[in-house]
């Protein structure tokens, strides 16, 4: 059985495995793929959704991690987080700059109406960790969240299902952050949440039986 899939495109951020855990907790199958191999992997698995992770560099640096902008024309919902949000802005014609005041830590945030923030308290606390931020949004995007020092704390192009957040919804410090990730998965990507450990085991057993038939096989486990 082929499960609905979310691809997590890894740009080297420190919370990448935590993003994966949140997706898994929502009973959604995921794969983490390095940004250099992302386009090929997308064409191979045809995922229902894509998440861009954060990253330690500035999108304005020479040789900063990037991705082919064709990804935005594949008609697949995308959520960019932190570096992923800034990269989305830059690749689509917006601009990213270094603000006078860096945001780090728990930060008050105000959400606007968006599928990404469905059933979320409109005044809340998020976790910020960035030295750059979006200065100019790409054409077709609207602001859907702000903080005192970050005018574009989140943006969306609803028509193209493109979303970007400057903060980290995957960490516990962001209040209702798990709801934000679930909203992306279920409200925007329209996933069913059909992946569990039991279904994974059943699928693998079926696949192995199909491959080996009546032959014997050896399973080696460490530990």
Coordinates of N, CA and C in Angstrom, one line a residue, residues 7-218:
X7 N 7.2 15.2 1.9 CA 8.7 15.3 1.9 C 9.2 16.5 2.7
X8 N 10.1 16.2 3.5 CA 10.8 17.2 4.4 C 12.1 17.6 3.7
X9 N 12.2 18.7 3.1 CA 13.4 19.1 2.4 C 14.4 19.7 3.4
X10 N 15.6 19.1 3.6 CA 16.5 19.4 4.6 C 17.5 20.5 4.2
X11 N 17.5 21.6 4.8 CA 18.4 22.7 4.5 C 19.4 22.9 5.7
X12 N 19.5 21.9 6.5 CA 20.6 21.9 7.6 C 20.2 22.4 8.9
X13 N 18.9 22.7 9.2 CA 18.5 23.3 10.4 C 18.6 22.3 11.6
X14 N 18.5 22.9 12.8 CA 18.7 22.1 14.0 C 17.5 21.3 14.4
X15 N 16.3 21.7 13.9 CA 15.0 21.1 14.3 C 14.4 20.2 13.3
X16 N 15.2 19.7 12.3 CA 14.7 18.9 11.2 C 14.1 17.6 11.7
X17 N 14.7 16.9 12.6 CA 14.2 15.7 13.1 C 12.9 15.9 14.0
X18 N 12.8 17.1 14.6 CA 11.6 17.4 15.3 C 10.4 17.7 14.4
X19 N 10.7 18.3 13.3 CA 9.6 18.5 12.3 C 9.1 17.1 11.9
X20 N 10.0 16.2 11.6 CA 9.7 14.8 11.2 C 8.8 14.2 12.3
X21 N 9.2 14.4 13.5 CA 8.5 13.7 14.6 C 7.0 14.3 14.7
X22 N 6.9 15.6 14.5 CA 5.5 16.1 14.5 C 4.7 15.6 13.3
X23 N 5.3 15.4 12.2 CA 4.5 14.8 11.1 C 4.1 13.4 11.4
X24 N 5.1 12.6 11.9 CA 4.8 11.2 12.3 C 3.7 11.1 13.4
X25 N 3.7 12.0 14.3 CA 2.7 12.0 15.4 C 1.3 12.3 14.8
X26 N 1.3 12.9 13.7 CA 0.0 13.1 13.0 C -0.4 11.9 12.1
X27 N 0.3 10.8 12.2 CA 0.1 9.6 11.4 C 0.2 9.8 9.9
X28 N 1.2 10.6 9.6 CA 1.5 10.9 8.2 C 2.9 10.4 7.8
X29 N 3.0 9.7 6.7 CA 4.3 9.1 6.3 C 5.1 10.2 5.7
X30 N 6.4 10.3 6.1 CA 7.3 11.3 5.6 C 8.6 10.7 5.2
X31 N 9.3 11.5 4.4 CA 10.7 11.2 4.1 C 11.5 12.5 4.1
X32 N 12.7 12.4 4.7 CA 13.6 13.6 4.7 C 14.6 13.4 3.6
X33 N 14.7 14.5 2.8 CA 15.6 14.5 1.6 C 16.5 15.7 1.6
X34 N 17.8 15.5 1.3 CA 18.7 16.7 1.2 C 18.2 17.6 0.1
X35 N 18.4 18.9 0.3 CA 17.9 19.9 -0.7 C 18.4 19.7 -2.1
X36 N 19.7 19.1 -2.2 CA 20.3 18.9 -3.5 C 19.6 17.8 -4.3
X37 N 18.9 16.9 -3.6 CA 18.2 15.7 -4.2 C 16.7 15.9 -4.2
X38 N 16.2 17.0 -3.8 CA 14.8 17.1 -3.5 C 14.0 17.1 -4.8
X39 N 14.4 17.8 -5.9 CA 13.6 17.8 -7.1 C 13.4 16.4 -7.7
X40 N 14.5 15.6 -7.7 CA 14.5 14.3 -8.3 C 13.5 13.4 -7.4
X41 N 13.6 13.6 -6.1 CA 12.8 12.8 -5.2 C 11.3 13.1 -5.3
X42 N 11.0 14.4 -5.5 CA 9.7 14.8 -5.7 C 9.0 14.2 -6.9
X43 N 9.8 14.2 -8.0 CA 9.3 13.6 -9.2 C 9.2 12.1 -9.1
X44 N 10.0 11.5 -8.2 CA 9.9 10.0 -8.0 C 8.7 9.6 -7.2
X45 N 8.4 10.3 -6.1 CA 7.4 9.9 -5.1 C 6.1 10.7 -5.2
X46 N 6.1 11.8 -5.9 CA 4.9 12.6 -6.1 C 4.2 12.9 -4.8
X47 N 4.8 13.6 -3.8 CA 4.2 13.8 -2.5 C 3.0 14.6 -2.5
X48 N 2.2 14.5 -1.4 CA 1.0 15.3 -1.2 C 1.4 16.7 -0.6
X49 N 2.6 16.8 0.0 CA 3.0 18.0 0.6 C 4.5 18.1 0.8
X50 N 5.0 19.3 0.9 CA 6.4 19.5 1.1 C 6.7 20.5 2.2
X51 N 7.6 20.2 3.1 CA 8.0 21.2 4.1 C 9.5 21.5 3.9
X52 N 9.8 22.8 3.8 CA 11.2 23.3 3.8 C 11.6 23.5 5.3
X53 N 12.7 23.0 5.7 CA 13.2 23.2 7.0 C 14.0 24.5 7.2
X54 N 14.3 24.8 8.4 CA 15.2 25.9 8.7 C 16.6 25.5 8.3
X55 N 17.6 26.5 8.5 CA 18.9 26.2 8.1 C 19.8 27.3 8.8
X56 N 21.1 27.0 9.0 CA 22.0 27.9 9.7 C 22.5 29.1 8.9
X57 N 22.4 29.1 7.6 CA 23.0 30.1 6.8 C 22.0 31.2 6.5
X58 N 22.5 32.3 5.8 CA 21.6 33.3 5.3 C 21.4 33.0 3.8
X59 N 20.1 33.2 3.3 CA 19.8 33.0 1.9 C 20.6 33.9 1.0
X60 N 21.1 35.0 1.6 CA 21.9 36.0 0.8 C 23.3 35.6 0.7
X61 N 23.8 34.6 1.4 CA 25.2 34.2 1.4 C 25.5 33.6 0.0
X62 N 26.7 33.7 -0.4 CA 27.2 33.0 -1.6 C 27.2 31.5 -1.3
X63 N 26.7 30.7 -2.2 CA 26.6 29.2 -2.1 C 25.7 28.8 -0.9
X64 N 24.7 29.6 -0.6 CA 23.8 29.2 0.4 C 22.9 28.1 -0.1
X65 N 22.4 27.2 0.7 CA 21.6 26.1 0.2 C 20.3 26.7 -0.5
X66 N 20.0 26.1 -1.7 CA 18.8 26.5 -2.4 C 18.2 25.4 -3.2
X67 N 17.2 25.7 -4.0 CA 16.5 24.6 -4.7 C 16.0 25.3 -6.0
X68 N 15.7 24.4 -7.0 CA 15.2 25.0 -8.2 C 13.8 25.5 -8.0
X69 N 13.5 26.7 -8.6 CA 12.2 27.3 -8.4 C 11.1 26.6 -9.1
X70 N 11.4 25.6 -9.9 CA 10.3 24.8 -10.5 C 9.5 24.1 -9.5
X71 N 10.0 23.9 -8.3 CA 9.3 23.3 -7.2 C 7.9 24.0 -6.9
X72 N 7.9 25.3 -7.1 CA 6.7 26.1 -6.8 C 5.7 26.0 -7.9
X73 N 6.0 25.3 -9.0 CA 5.1 25.2 -10.1 C 4.6 23.7 -10.2
X74 N 4.9 22.9 -9.2 CA 4.5 21.5 -9.3 C 3.1 21.2 -8.7
X75 N 2.4 22.3 -8.3 CA 1.1 22.2 -7.7 C 1.0 21.3 -6.5
X76 N 2.1 21.4 -5.6 CA 2.1 20.6 -4.4 C 2.2 21.7 -3.2
X77 N 1.3 21.6 -2.2 CA 1.4 22.5 -1.1 C 2.8 22.5 -0.4
X78 N 3.3 23.7 -0.1 CA 4.6 23.8 0.5 C 4.5 24.7 1.7
X79 N 5.1 24.3 2.8 CA 5.3 25.1 4.0 C 6.8 25.3 4.3
X80 N 7.2 26.6 4.2 CA 8.6 26.9 4.5 C 8.7 27.4 5.9
X81 N 9.7 26.9 6.6 CA 9.9 27.2 8.0 C 11.2 28.0 8.2
X82 N 11.2 29.2 8.8 CA 12.4 29.9 9.0 C 13.3 30.2 7.8
X83 N 14.4 29.5 7.7 CA 15.2 29.6 6.4 C 14.4 29.2 5.2
X84 N 13.5 28.2 5.4 CA 12.7 27.8 4.3 C 11.7 28.9 3.9
X85 N 11.2 29.7 4.8 CA 10.3 30.8 4.5 C 11.1 31.9 3.7
X86 N 12.3 32.2 4.2 CA 13.1 33.2 3.5 C 13.5 32.8 2.1
X87 N 13.8 31.5 2.0 CA 14.2 31.0 0.6 C 13.0 31.1 -0.3
X88 N 11.8 30.7 0.2 CA 10.6 30.9 -0.6 C 10.4 32.3 -1.1
X89 N 10.6 33.2 -0.2 CA 10.4 34.7 -0.6 C 11.5 35.1 -1.6
X90 N 12.7 34.7 -1.4 CA 13.8 35.1 -2.4 C 13.6 34.5 -3.7
X91 N 13.3 33.2 -3.8 CA 13.2 32.5 -5.1 C 12.0 33.0 -5.9
X92 N 11.0 33.5 -5.2 CA 9.8 33.9 -5.9 C 9.8 35.4 -6.2
X93 N 10.9 36.1 -6.0 CA 11.0 37.5 -6.4 C 10.9 38.5 -5.2
X94 N 10.7 38.0 -4.0 CA 10.8 38.9 -2.8 C 12.2 39.2 -2.4
X95 N 12.3 39.7 -1.2 CA 13.7 40.0 -0.7 C 13.8 39.7 0.8
X96 N 15.0 39.4 1.2 CA 15.3 39.1 2.6 C 16.4 40.0 3.0
X97 N 16.3 40.5 4.3 CA 17.3 41.4 4.8 C 17.6 41.1 6.2
X98 N 18.7 41.7 6.7 CA 19.1 41.6 8.1 C 18.5 42.8 8.9
X99 N 17.6 42.5 9.8 CA 16.9 43.6 10.5 C 17.8 44.2 11.5
X100 N 17.4 45.4 12.0 CA 18.2 46.1 13.1 C 18.2 45.2 14.4
X101 N 17.1 44.6 14.7 CA 17.0 43.8 15.9 C 16.7 42.4 15.6
X102 N 17.5 41.5 16.1 CA 17.3 40.1 15.9 C 16.3 39.5 16.8
X103 N 15.5 38.6 16.4 CA 14.5 38.0 17.3 C 15.0 36.6 17.7
X104 N 15.0 36.3 19.0 CA 15.4 35.0 19.5 C 14.7 34.7 20.7
X105 N 14.0 33.6 20.8 CA 13.3 33.1 22.0 C 11.8 33.3 21.8
X106 N 11.1 33.2 23.0 CA 9.7 33.3 23.0 C 9.2 34.7 22.6
X107 N 8.3 34.8 21.6 CA 7.9 36.1 21.0 C 6.4 36.2 20.9
X108 N 5.8 37.3 21.3 CA 4.4 37.5 21.1 C 4.1 37.6 19.6
X109 N 3.0 36.9 19.1 CA 2.7 36.9 17.7 C 1.2 37.1 17.5
X110 N 0.8 37.7 16.5 CA -0.6 37.9 16.2 C -0.9 37.2 14.8
X111 N -1.9 36.3 14.8 CA -2.3 35.6 13.6 C -3.5 36.2 13.0
X112 N -3.6 36.1 11.7 CA -4.7 36.5 10.9 C -5.4 35.3 10.4
X113 N -6.6 35.5 9.7 CA -7.4 34.4 9.2 C -6.6 33.7 8.1
X114 N -6.4 32.4 8.3 CA -5.7 31.6 7.3 C -6.0 30.1 7.7
X115 N -6.0 29.3 6.6 CA -6.2 27.8 6.9 C -5.1 27.3 7.7
X116 N -3.9 27.9 7.7 CA -2.8 27.5 8.4 C -3.0 27.7 9.9
X117 N -3.8 28.7 10.3 CA -4.0 29.0 11.7 C -5.4 28.8 12.1
X118 N -6.1 27.8 11.5 CA -7.5 27.5 11.9 C -7.5 27.0 13.3
X119 N -8.5 27.5 14.1 CA -8.7 27.2 15.5 C -7.5 27.5 16.4
X120 N -6.7 28.4 16.0 CA -5.5 28.9 16.8 C -5.9 30.2 17.5
X121 N -5.5 30.3 18.7 CA -5.6 31.6 19.4 C -4.9 32.7 18.6
X122 N -5.6 33.8 18.3 CA -5.1 34.8 17.4 C -3.9 35.6 18.0
X123 N -3.9 35.7 19.3 CA -2.7 36.3 20.0 C -2.0 35.2 20.8
X124 N -0.8 34.9 20.5 CA -0.1 33.8 21.1 C 1.4 34.0 21.2
X125 N 2.1 32.9 21.6 CA 3.5 33.0 21.7 C 4.2 32.0 20.7
X126 N 5.2 32.4 20.0 CA 5.9 31.6 19.1 C 7.4 31.6 19.5
X127 N 8.2 30.7 18.9 CA 9.6 30.6 19.1 C 10.3 31.1 17.8
X128 N 11.0 32.2 18.0 CA 11.8 32.8 16.9 C 13.3 32.5 17.1
X129 N 14.0 32.3 16.0 CA 15.4 32.1 16.0 C 16.0 32.5 14.6
X130 N 16.2 33.8 14.4 CA 16.7 34.2 13.1 C 17.4 35.5 13.1
X131 N 18.3 35.7 12.2 CA 19.1 36.9 12.0 C 18.6 37.7 10.8
X132 N 18.0 37.0 9.8 CA 17.4 37.6 8.6 C 15.9 37.5 8.7
X133 N 15.2 38.3 7.9 CA 13.8 38.2 7.8 C 13.3 38.7 6.5
X134 N 12.1 38.4 6.1 CA 11.5 38.8 4.8 C 11.3 40.3 4.8
X135 N 11.8 41.0 3.9 CA 11.6 42.4 3.7 C 10.5 42.7 2.8
X136 N 10.5 42.0 1.7 CA 9.5 42.2 0.6 C 8.9 40.9 0.2
X137 N 7.6 40.8 0.3 CA 6.9 39.5 -0.1 C 6.9 39.4 -1.6
X138 N 6.9 38.1 -2.1 CA 6.7 37.9 -3.6 C 5.3 38.3 -4.0
X139 N 5.1 38.5 -5.2 CA 3.8 38.9 -5.8 C 2.8 37.7 -5.5
X140 N 1.6 38.1 -5.1 CA 0.6 37.1 -4.8 C 0.5 36.6 -3.4
X141 N 1.4 37.0 -2.5 CA 1.4 36.6 -1.1 C 0.8 37.7 -0.3
X142 N 0.2 37.3 0.8 CA -0.4 38.1 1.9 C 0.2 37.8 3.2
X143 N 0.3 38.9 4.1 CA 0.8 38.7 5.4 C -0.3 38.0 6.3
X144 N 0.0 37.0 7.0 CA -1.0 36.3 7.9 C -0.5 36.2 9.3
X145 N 0.6 36.8 9.6 CA 1.1 36.8 11.1 C 2.1 37.9 11.2
X146 N 2.1 38.6 12.3 CA 3.1 39.6 12.6 C 3.6 39.5 14.0
X147 N 4.8 40.0 14.3 CA 5.3 40.3 15.6 C 5.7 41.7 15.7
X148 N 6.1 42.2 16.9 CA 6.5 43.6 17.0 C 7.7 43.9 16.1
X149 N 8.6 43.0 16.0 CA 9.8 43.3 15.2 C 9.9 42.6 13.9
X150 N 8.9 41.8 13.5 CA 8.9 41.1 12.3 C 7.5 41.3 11.6
X151 N 7.5 42.2 10.6 CA 6.2 42.5 9.9 C 5.7 41.3 9.1
X152 N 6.6 40.4 8.6 CA 6.1 39.2 7.9 C 6.5 38.0 8.7
X153 N 5.8 37.7 9.8 CA 6.1 36.6 10.6 C 5.5 35.3 9.9
X154 N 4.5 35.5 9.0 CA 4.0 34.4 8.2 C 3.4 35.0 7.0
X155 N 3.4 34.3 5.9 CA 2.8 34.8 4.6 C 2.2 33.6 3.9
X156 N 1.2 33.9 3.0 CA 0.6 32.8 2.2 C 0.3 33.3 0.8
X157 N 0.3 32.3 -0.1 CA -0.3 32.5 -1.4 C -1.4 31.4 -1.5
X158 N -2.6 31.7 -1.1 CA -3.6 30.7 -0.9 C -3.9 30.0 -2.2
X159 N -3.9 30.8 -3.3 CA -4.2 30.2 -4.6 C -3.3 29.1 -5.0
X160 N -2.0 29.3 -4.7 CA -1.0 28.3 -5.0 C -0.6 27.3 -3.9
X161 N -1.3 27.5 -2.7 CA -1.0 26.6 -1.6 C 0.4 26.7 -1.1
X162 N 0.9 27.9 -1.1 CA 2.3 28.2 -0.6 C 2.2 29.0 0.7
X163 N 2.9 28.4 1.7 CA 2.8 29.0 3.1 C 4.3 29.1 3.6
X164 N 4.5 30.2 4.4 CA 5.8 30.4 5.0 C 5.7 31.0 6.3
X165 N 6.4 30.5 7.3 CA 6.4 31.0 8.7 C 7.9 31.3 9.1
X166 N 8.1 32.5 9.7 CA 9.4 32.8 10.1 C 9.8 32.1 11.4
X167 N 8.8 31.7 12.2 CA 9.0 31.1 13.5 C 9.1 29.6 13.3
X168 N 9.2 28.9 14.5 CA 9.3 27.4 14.5 C 8.1 26.8 15.1
X169 N 7.1 26.3 14.3 CA 5.9 25.7 14.9 C 6.2 24.3 15.5
X170 N 7.3 23.7 15.1 CA 7.6 22.3 15.5 C 8.1 22.2 17.0
X171 N 8.5 23.4 17.6 CA 9.1 23.3 19.0 C 8.0 23.5 20.0
X172 N 8.1 23.0 21.2 CA 7.1 23.1 22.2 C 6.9 24.6 22.7
X173 N 7.9 25.4 22.5 CA 7.8 26.8 22.9 C 6.8 27.6 22.1
X174 N 6.5 27.1 20.9 CA 5.4 27.8 20.1 C 4.1 27.2 20.6
X175 N 3.3 28.1 21.2 CA 2.0 27.6 21.6 C 1.1 27.2 20.5
X176 N 0.5 26.0 20.6 CA -0.4 25.5 19.5 C 0.4 25.3 18.2
X177 N 1.7 25.2 18.3 CA 2.5 24.9 17.1 C 2.2 23.6 16.4
X178 N 1.8 22.6 17.2 CA 1.5 21.3 16.6 C 0.2 21.4 15.8
X179 N -0.7 22.3 16.3 CA -1.9 22.5 15.5 C -1.6 23.1 14.1
X180 N -0.6 24.0 14.1 CA -0.3 24.7 12.9 C 0.2 23.6 11.9
X181 N 1.1 22.7 12.3 CA 1.6 21.7 11.5 C 0.4 20.8 11.0
X182 N -0.4 20.4 11.9 CA -1.6 19.6 11.6 C -2.5 20.3 10.6
X183 N -2.7 21.6 10.7 CA -3.5 22.4 9.8 C -2.9 22.3 8.4
X184 N -1.5 22.4 8.3 CA -0.9 22.2 7.0 C -1.2 20.9 6.4
X185 N -1.0 19.8 7.2 CA -1.2 18.5 6.8 C -2.6 18.2 6.4
X186 N -3.6 18.6 7.2 CA -5.0 18.1 7.0 C -5.9 19.2 6.3
X187 N -5.7 20.4 6.6 CA -6.5 21.5 6.0 C -6.0 21.9 4.6
X188 N -4.7 21.9 4.5 CA -4.1 22.4 3.2 C -3.7 21.2 2.3
X189 N -3.0 20.2 2.8 CA -2.6 19.1 2.0 C -3.7 18.1 1.8
X190 N -4.7 18.2 2.7 CA -5.9 17.3 2.6 C -5.5 15.8 2.8
X191 N -4.6 15.6 3.8 CA -4.2 14.2 4.1 C -5.2 13.5 5.0
X192 N -5.1 12.1 5.0 CA -6.0 11.3 5.8 C -5.4 10.9 7.1
X193 N -4.0 10.9 7.2 CA -3.4 10.5 8.5 C -3.6 9.0 8.6
X194 N -3.2 8.2 7.6 CA -3.4 6.8 7.5 C -2.2 6.0 7.8
X195 N -1.1 6.6 8.3 CA 0.1 5.9 8.5 C 0.4 5.7 10.0
X196 N 0.5 4.4 10.4 CA 0.8 4.0 11.7 C 1.9 3.0 11.7
X197 N 2.5 2.7 12.9 CA 3.5 1.7 13.0 C 3.0 0.3 12.6
X198 N 1.7 0.0 12.9 CA 1.1 -1.2 12.6 C 1.0 -1.4 11.0
X199 N 0.5 -0.3 10.4 CA 0.3 -0.3 9.0 C 1.7 -0.4 8.3
X200 N 2.7 0.2 8.8 CA 4.0 0.1 8.2 C 4.5 -1.3 8.3
X201 N 4.4 -2.0 9.4 CA 4.8 -3.4 9.5 C 4.1 -4.3 8.6
X202 N 2.7 -4.1 8.5 CA 1.9 -4.9 7.6 C 2.4 -4.7 6.1
X203 N 2.6 -3.5 5.8 CA 3.0 -3.2 4.4 C 4.4 -3.9 4.1
X204 N 5.3 -3.8 5.0 CA 6.6 -4.4 4.8 C 6.6 -5.9 4.7
X205 N 5.8 -6.5 5.6 CA 5.6 -8.0 5.5 C 5.0 -8.4 4.2
X206 N 4.0 -7.7 3.7 CA 3.4 -8.0 2.4 C 4.4 -7.9 1.3
X207 N 5.2 -6.8 1.4 CA 6.2 -6.5 0.3 C 7.3 -7.6 0.3
X208 N 7.8 -8.0 1.5 CA 8.8 -9.1 1.6 C 8.2 -10.4 1.0
X209 N 7.0 -10.7 1.4 CA 6.4 -12.0 0.9 C 6.3 -12.0 -0.6
X210 N 5.9 -10.8 -1.2 CA 5.8 -10.7 -2.6 C 7.2 -10.9 -3.3
X211 N 8.2 -10.4 -2.7 CA 9.6 -10.5 -3.3 C 10.2 -11.9 -3.1
X212 N 10.0 -12.5 -2.0 CA 10.7 -13.8 -1.8 C 9.9 -15.0 -2.1
X213 N 8.5 -14.8 -2.1 CA 7.7 -16.0 -2.5 C 7.9 -17.1 -1.4
X214 N 8.1 -18.4 -1.9 CA 8.3 -19.5 -0.9 C 9.7 -19.7 -0.5
X215 N 10.6 -18.8 -0.9 CA 12.0 -18.9 -0.5 C 12.2 -18.5 1.0
X216 N 13.3 -18.9 1.5 CA 13.7 -18.5 2.9 C 14.4 -17.2 2.9
X217 N 14.4 -16.5 4.0 CA 15.1 -15.2 4.1 C 15.7 -15.2 5.5
X218 N 16.7 -14.3 5.6 CA 17.4 -14.1 6.8 C 17.3 -12.7 7.3

